[in-house]
Short mmCIF file of C-alpha atoms in Angstrom, two decimals:
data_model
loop_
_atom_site.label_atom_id
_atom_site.label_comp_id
_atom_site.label_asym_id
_atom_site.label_seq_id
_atom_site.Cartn_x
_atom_site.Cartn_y
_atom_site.Cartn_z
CA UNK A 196 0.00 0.00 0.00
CA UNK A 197 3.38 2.45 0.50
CA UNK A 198 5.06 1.68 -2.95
CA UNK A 199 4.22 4.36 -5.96
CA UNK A 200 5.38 3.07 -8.53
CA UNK A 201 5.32 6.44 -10.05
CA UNK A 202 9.24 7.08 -8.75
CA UNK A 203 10.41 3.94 -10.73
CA UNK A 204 8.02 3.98 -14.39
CA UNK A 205 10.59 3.00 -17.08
CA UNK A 206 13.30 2.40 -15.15
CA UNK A 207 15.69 -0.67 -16.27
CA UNK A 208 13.83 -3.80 -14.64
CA UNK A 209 10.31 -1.96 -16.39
CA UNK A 210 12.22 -2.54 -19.61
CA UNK A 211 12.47 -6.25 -18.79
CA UNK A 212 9.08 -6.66 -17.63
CA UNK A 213 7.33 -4.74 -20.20
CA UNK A 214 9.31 -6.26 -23.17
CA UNK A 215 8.46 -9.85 -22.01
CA UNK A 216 4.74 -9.24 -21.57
CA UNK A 217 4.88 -7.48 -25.10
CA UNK A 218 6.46 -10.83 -26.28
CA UNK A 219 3.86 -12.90 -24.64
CA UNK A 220 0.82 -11.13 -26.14
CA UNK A 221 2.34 -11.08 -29.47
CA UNK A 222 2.53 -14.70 -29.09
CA UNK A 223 -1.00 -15.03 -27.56
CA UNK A 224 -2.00 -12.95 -30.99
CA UNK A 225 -0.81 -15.68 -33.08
CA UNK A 226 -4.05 -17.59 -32.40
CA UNK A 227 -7.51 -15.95 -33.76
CA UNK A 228 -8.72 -16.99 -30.42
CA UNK A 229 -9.46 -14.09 -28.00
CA UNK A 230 -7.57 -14.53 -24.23
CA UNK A 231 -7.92 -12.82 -21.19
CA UNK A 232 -5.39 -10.64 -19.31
CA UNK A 233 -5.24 -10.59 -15.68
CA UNK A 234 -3.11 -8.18 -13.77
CA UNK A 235 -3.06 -9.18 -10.04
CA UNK A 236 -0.80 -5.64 -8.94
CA UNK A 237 -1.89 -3.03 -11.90
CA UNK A 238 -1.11 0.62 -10.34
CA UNK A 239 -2.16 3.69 -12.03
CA UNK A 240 -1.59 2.44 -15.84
CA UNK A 241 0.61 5.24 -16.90
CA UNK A 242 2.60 7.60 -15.31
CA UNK A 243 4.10 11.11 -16.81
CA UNK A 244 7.88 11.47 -16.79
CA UNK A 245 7.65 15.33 -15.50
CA UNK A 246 6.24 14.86 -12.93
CA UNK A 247 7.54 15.27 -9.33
CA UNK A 248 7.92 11.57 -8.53
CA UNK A 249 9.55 10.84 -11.64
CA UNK A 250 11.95 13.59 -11.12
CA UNK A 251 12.94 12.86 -7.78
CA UNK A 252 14.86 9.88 -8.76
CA UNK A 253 15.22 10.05 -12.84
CA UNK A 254 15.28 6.36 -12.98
CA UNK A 255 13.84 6.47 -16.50
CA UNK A 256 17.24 7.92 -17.77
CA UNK A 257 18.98 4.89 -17.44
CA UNK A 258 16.07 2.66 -18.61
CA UNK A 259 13.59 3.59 -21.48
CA UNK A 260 15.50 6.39 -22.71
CA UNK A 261 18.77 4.53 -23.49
CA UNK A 262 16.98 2.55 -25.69
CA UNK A 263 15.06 5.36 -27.46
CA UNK A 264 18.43 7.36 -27.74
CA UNK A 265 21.11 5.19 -27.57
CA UNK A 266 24.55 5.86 -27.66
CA UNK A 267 25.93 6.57 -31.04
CA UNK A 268 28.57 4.62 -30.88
CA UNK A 269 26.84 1.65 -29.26
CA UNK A 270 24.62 2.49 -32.73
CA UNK A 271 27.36 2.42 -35.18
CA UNK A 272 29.16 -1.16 -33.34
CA UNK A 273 25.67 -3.33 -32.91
CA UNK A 274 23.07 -1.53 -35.33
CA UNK A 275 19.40 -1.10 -35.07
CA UNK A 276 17.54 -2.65 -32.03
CA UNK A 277 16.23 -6.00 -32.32
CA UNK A 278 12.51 -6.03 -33.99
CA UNK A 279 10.60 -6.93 -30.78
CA UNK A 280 12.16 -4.00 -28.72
CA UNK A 281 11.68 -1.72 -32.23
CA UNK A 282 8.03 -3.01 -32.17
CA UNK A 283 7.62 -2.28 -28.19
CA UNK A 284 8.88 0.88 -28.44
CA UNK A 285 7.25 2.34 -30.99
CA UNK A 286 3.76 1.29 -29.46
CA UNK A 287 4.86 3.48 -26.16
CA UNK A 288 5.75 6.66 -28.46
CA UNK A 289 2.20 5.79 -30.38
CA UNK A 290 0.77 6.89 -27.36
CA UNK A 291 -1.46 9.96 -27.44
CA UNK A 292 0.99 12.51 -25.07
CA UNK A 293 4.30 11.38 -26.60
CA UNK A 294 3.65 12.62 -29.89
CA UNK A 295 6.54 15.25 -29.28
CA UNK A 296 8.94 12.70 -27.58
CA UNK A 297 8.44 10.67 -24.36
CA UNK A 298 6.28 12.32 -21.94
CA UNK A 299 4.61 9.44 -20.46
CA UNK A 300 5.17 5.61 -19.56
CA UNK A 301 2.48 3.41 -19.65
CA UNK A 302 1.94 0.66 -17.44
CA UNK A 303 1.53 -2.77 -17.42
CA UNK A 304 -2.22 -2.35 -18.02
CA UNK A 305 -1.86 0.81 -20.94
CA UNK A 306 1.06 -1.20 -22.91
CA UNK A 307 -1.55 -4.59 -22.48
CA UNK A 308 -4.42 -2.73 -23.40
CA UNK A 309 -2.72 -1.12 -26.33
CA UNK A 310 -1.42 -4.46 -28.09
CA UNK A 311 -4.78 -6.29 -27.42
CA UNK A 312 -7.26 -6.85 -29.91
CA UNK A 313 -11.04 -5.93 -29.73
CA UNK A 314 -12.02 -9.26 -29.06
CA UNK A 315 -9.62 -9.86 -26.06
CA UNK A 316 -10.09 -8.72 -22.60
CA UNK A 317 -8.31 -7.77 -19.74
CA UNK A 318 -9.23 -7.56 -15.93
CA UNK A 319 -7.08 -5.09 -13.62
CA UNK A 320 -6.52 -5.73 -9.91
CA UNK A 321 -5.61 -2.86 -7.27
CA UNK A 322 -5.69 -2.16 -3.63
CA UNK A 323 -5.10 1.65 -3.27
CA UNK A 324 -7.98 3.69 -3.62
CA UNK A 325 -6.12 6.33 -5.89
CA UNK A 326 -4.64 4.02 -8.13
CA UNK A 327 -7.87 2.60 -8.98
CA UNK A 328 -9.22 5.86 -9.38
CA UNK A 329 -6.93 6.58 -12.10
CA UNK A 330 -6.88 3.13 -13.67
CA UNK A 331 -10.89 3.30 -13.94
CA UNK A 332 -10.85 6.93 -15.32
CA UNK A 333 -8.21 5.89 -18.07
CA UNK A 334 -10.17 2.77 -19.22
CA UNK A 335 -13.68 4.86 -19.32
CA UNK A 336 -14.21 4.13 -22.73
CA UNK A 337 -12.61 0.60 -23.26
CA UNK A 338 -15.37 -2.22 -22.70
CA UNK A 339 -12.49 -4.47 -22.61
CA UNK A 340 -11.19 -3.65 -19.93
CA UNK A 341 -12.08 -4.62 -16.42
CA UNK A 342 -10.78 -2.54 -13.32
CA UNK A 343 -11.43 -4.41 -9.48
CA UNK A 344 -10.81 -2.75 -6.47
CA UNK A 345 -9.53 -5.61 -4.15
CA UNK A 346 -6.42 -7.78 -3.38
CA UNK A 347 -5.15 -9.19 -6.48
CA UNK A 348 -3.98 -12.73 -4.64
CA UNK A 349 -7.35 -12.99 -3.40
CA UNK A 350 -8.87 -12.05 -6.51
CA UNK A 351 -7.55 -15.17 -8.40
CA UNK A 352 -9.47 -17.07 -7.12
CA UNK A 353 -12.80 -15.56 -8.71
CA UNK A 354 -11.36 -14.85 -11.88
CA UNK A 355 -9.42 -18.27 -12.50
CA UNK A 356 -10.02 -19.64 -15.31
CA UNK A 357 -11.36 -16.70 -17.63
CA UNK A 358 -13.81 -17.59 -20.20
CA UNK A 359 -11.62 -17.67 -23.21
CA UNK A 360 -9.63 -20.47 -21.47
CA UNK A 361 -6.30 -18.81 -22.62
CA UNK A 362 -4.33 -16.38 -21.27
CA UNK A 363 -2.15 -14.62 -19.08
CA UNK A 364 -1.62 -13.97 -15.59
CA UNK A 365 0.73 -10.63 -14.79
CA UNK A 366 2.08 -11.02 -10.75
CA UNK A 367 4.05 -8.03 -10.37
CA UNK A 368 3.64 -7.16 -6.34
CA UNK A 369 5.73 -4.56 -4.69
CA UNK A 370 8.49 -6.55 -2.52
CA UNK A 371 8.03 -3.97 0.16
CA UNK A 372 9.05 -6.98 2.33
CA UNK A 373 10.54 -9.41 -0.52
CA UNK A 374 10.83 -12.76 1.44
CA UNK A 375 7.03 -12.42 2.96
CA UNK A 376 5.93 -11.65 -1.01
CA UNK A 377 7.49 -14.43 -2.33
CA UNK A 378 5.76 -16.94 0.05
CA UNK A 379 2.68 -14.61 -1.14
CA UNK A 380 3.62 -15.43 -4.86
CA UNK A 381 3.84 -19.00 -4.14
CA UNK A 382 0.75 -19.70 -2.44
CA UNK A 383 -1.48 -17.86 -4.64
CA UNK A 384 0.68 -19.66 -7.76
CA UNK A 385 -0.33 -23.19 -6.18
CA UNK A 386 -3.86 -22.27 -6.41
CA UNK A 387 -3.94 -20.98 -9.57
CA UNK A 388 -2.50 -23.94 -11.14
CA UNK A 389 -4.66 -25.96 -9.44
CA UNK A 390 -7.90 -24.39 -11.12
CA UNK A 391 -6.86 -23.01 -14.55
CA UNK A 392 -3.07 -25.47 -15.14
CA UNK A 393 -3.08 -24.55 -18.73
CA UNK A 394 -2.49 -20.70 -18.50
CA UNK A 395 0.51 -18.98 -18.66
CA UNK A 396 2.19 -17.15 -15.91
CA UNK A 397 4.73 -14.50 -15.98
CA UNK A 398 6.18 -12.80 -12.33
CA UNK A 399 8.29 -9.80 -12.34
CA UNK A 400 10.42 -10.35 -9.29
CA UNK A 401 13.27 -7.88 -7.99
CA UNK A 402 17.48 -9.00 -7.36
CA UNK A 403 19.26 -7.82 -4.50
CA UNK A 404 21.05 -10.59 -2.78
CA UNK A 405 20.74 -13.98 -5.17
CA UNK A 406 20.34 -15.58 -2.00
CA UNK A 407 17.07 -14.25 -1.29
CA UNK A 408 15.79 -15.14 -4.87
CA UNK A 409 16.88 -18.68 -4.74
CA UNK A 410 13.99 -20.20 -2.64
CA UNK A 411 11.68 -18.96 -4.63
CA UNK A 412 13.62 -20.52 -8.13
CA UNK A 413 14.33 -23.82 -6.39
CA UNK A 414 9.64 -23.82 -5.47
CA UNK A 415 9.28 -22.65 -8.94
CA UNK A 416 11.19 -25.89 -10.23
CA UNK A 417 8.52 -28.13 -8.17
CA UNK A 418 5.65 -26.19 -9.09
CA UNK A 419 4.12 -28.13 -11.40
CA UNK A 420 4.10 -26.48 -14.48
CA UNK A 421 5.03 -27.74 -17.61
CA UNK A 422 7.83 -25.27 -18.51
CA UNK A 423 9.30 -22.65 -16.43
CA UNK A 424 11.32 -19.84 -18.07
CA UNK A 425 13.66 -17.71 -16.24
CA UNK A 426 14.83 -14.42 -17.87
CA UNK A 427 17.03 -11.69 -15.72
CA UNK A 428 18.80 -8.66 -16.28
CA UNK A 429 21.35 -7.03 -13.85
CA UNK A 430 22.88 -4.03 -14.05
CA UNK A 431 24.76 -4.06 -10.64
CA UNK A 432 25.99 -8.12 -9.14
CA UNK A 433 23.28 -9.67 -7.06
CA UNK A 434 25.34 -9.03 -3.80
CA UNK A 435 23.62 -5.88 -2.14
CA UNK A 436 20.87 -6.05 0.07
CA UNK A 437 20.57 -1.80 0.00
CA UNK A 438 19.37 -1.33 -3.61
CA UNK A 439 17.85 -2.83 -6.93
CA UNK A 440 20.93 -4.88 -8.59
CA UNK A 441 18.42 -6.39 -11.18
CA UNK A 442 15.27 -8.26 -12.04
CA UNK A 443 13.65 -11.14 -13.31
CA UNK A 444 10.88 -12.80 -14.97
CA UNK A 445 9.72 -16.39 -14.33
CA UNK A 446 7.14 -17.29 -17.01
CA UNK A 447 4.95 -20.58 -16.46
CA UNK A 448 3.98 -22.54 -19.21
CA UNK A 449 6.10 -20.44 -21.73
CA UNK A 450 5.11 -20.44 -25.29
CA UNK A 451 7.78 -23.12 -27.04
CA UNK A 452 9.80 -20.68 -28.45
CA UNK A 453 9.84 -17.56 -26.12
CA UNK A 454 13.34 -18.37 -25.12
CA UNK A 455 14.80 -17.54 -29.11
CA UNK A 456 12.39 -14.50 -28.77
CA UNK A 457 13.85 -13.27 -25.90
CA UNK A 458 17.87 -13.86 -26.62
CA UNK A 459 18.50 -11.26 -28.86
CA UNK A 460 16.29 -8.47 -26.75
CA UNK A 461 18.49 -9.12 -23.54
CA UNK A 462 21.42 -9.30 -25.19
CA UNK A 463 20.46 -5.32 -26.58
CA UNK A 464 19.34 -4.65 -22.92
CA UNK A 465 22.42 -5.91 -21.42
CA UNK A 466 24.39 -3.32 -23.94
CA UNK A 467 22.38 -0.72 -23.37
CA UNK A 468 21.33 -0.62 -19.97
CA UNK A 469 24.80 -0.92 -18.33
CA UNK A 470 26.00 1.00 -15.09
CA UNK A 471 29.12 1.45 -13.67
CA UNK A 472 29.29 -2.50 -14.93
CA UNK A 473 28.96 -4.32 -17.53
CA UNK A 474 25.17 -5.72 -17.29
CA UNK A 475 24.62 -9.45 -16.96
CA UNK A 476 21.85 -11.41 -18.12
CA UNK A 477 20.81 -14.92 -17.79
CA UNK A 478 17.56 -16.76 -20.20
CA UNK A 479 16.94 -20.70 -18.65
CA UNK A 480 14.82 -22.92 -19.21
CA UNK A 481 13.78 -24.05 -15.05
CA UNK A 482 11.56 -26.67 -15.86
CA UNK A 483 11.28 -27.89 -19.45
CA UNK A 484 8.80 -30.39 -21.09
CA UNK A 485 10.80 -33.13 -23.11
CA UNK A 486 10.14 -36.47 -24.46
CA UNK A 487 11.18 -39.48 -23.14
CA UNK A 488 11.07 -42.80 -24.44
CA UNK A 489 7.95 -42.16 -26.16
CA UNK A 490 6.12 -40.33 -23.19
CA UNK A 491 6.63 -36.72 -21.58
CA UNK A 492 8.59 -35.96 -18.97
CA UNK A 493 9.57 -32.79 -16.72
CA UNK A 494 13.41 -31.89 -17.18
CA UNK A 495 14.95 -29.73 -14.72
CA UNK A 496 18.09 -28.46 -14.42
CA UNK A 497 20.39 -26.94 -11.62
CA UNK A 498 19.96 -23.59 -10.93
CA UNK A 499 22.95 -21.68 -12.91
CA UNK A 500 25.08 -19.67 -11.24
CA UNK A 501 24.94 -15.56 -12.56
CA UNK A 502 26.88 -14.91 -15.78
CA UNK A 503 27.35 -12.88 -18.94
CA UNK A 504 26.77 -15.05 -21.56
CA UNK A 505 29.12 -14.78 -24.58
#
């Protein structure tokens, strides 16, 4: 109920989480079939870069605008951006306000809302009374979209499974205390599978000390899914309990081929969104689906240690 998310909008680990879920409804596109969208932590939906919280901290400066105006050298030594972050970012300038350059950064909800189609629907979950405010004054006009005031854990419950019977479920909770969310994450991830197994899952969750996130990597390799991805980006080593050192996305029941849509995007991420360091990323595969001897069978692998890749 304390976190704004207003002081972090397009800041580096929003680049991570907003590219992936652009990735998954692209992929959730390439069936006719319409699918449902359900954000269990929405916020306001889109947040304007001027503004006082935004400016306290400038965190935006070192996330969405390096990729709109990268470096020209970094231009001239790896070319254009890779298609799906080209793609994402031109539907965030496409938005009416940032017709003159970025002004504002839309949410998980606005980006959603923007790359679904009019037969696909969306339903927004959100505890503070202000945010909802907002988030039901933005979507006014959009019959798609469906704005709850209440706990978004709790809300699961009701809404699982939608009644397109595909999907996507967006967990992206504050961390104000991160071990006590992740038990959160878990329990309300157990239920979920247990009444809709089929959808797909995607939690944004933050890096400070690796040894905090393990726990939660080693549950989500028991969960029972059929495939668990894991894609991170760091821009400071997971060693430092006293700020953000990176982020992560663990997406249940990935599409088949989300990891080769996702390579080339974190490697432009990694190369753009450095610090002081060189940024780090890691794309694995927790739990994948494989054949075996003529039936299926859940592979999973040790948890890697963090790298660069090469």
């Amino acid at each position: 109920m304390n976190y704004r998310h207003a002081y972090h909008a397009g800041n580096f680990a929003d680049v991570l989480k907003h590219s992936v879920l652009f990735a998954l409804i692209e992929a959730l596109k390439a069936k006719d079939t319409p699918f449902a969208l359900i954000d269990t932590h929405a916020g306001s939906g889109c947040y304007a870069l001027d503004s006082e919280e935004a400016g306290k901290t400038g965190e935006y400066r070192d996330g969405i605008a390096r990729l709109l105006f990268p470096d020209l050298q970094q231009t001239r030594q790896h070319g254009a951006l890779p298609p799906l972050l080209r793609h994402w970012l031109d539907t965030i300038l496409a938005l009416p306000g940032n017709e003159h350059g970025l002004k504002l950064y839309p949410g998980s909800p606005l980006q959603a809302a923007q790359a679904m189609r009019a037969t696909d629907s969306a339903q927004l979950c959100e505890l503070h009374p202000e945010e909802v405010s907002r988030l039901r004054e933005l979507f006014r006009h959009d019959q798609r979209v469906h704005v709850h005031h209440r706990n978004g854990y709790e809300a699961l419950k009701a809404l699982l499974p939608p009644k397109e019977k595909r999907g996507l479920v967006l967990i992206d909770p504050p961390y104000e205390a991160q071990e006590d969310e992740f038990r959160l994450v878990e329990a309300a991830l157990k239920m979920a599978l247990q009444r809709w197994p089929n959808g797909i899952y995607a939690i944004w969750y933050p890096i400070k000390l690796r040894s905090q996130v393990q726990p939660f990597l080693r549950w989500l390799q028991r969960c029972g899914a059929r495939r668990v991805l894991q894609a991170e980006l760091l821009v400071h080593p997971d060693d430092s309990p006293l700020r953000l050192n990176g982020s992560g996305m663990a997406i249940l029941n990935a599409p088949w081929n989300l990891d080769q849509i996702l390579r080339e995007p974190l490697q432009a991420m990694a190369r753009l969104l450095s610090q002081e360091h060189a940024a780090t990323w890691r794309l694995d595969w927790l739990v994948q689906e494989g054949e075996t001897a003529g039936s299926q069978a859940h592979h999973t692998r040790p948890l890697p240690q963090s790298r660069r890749p090469r």
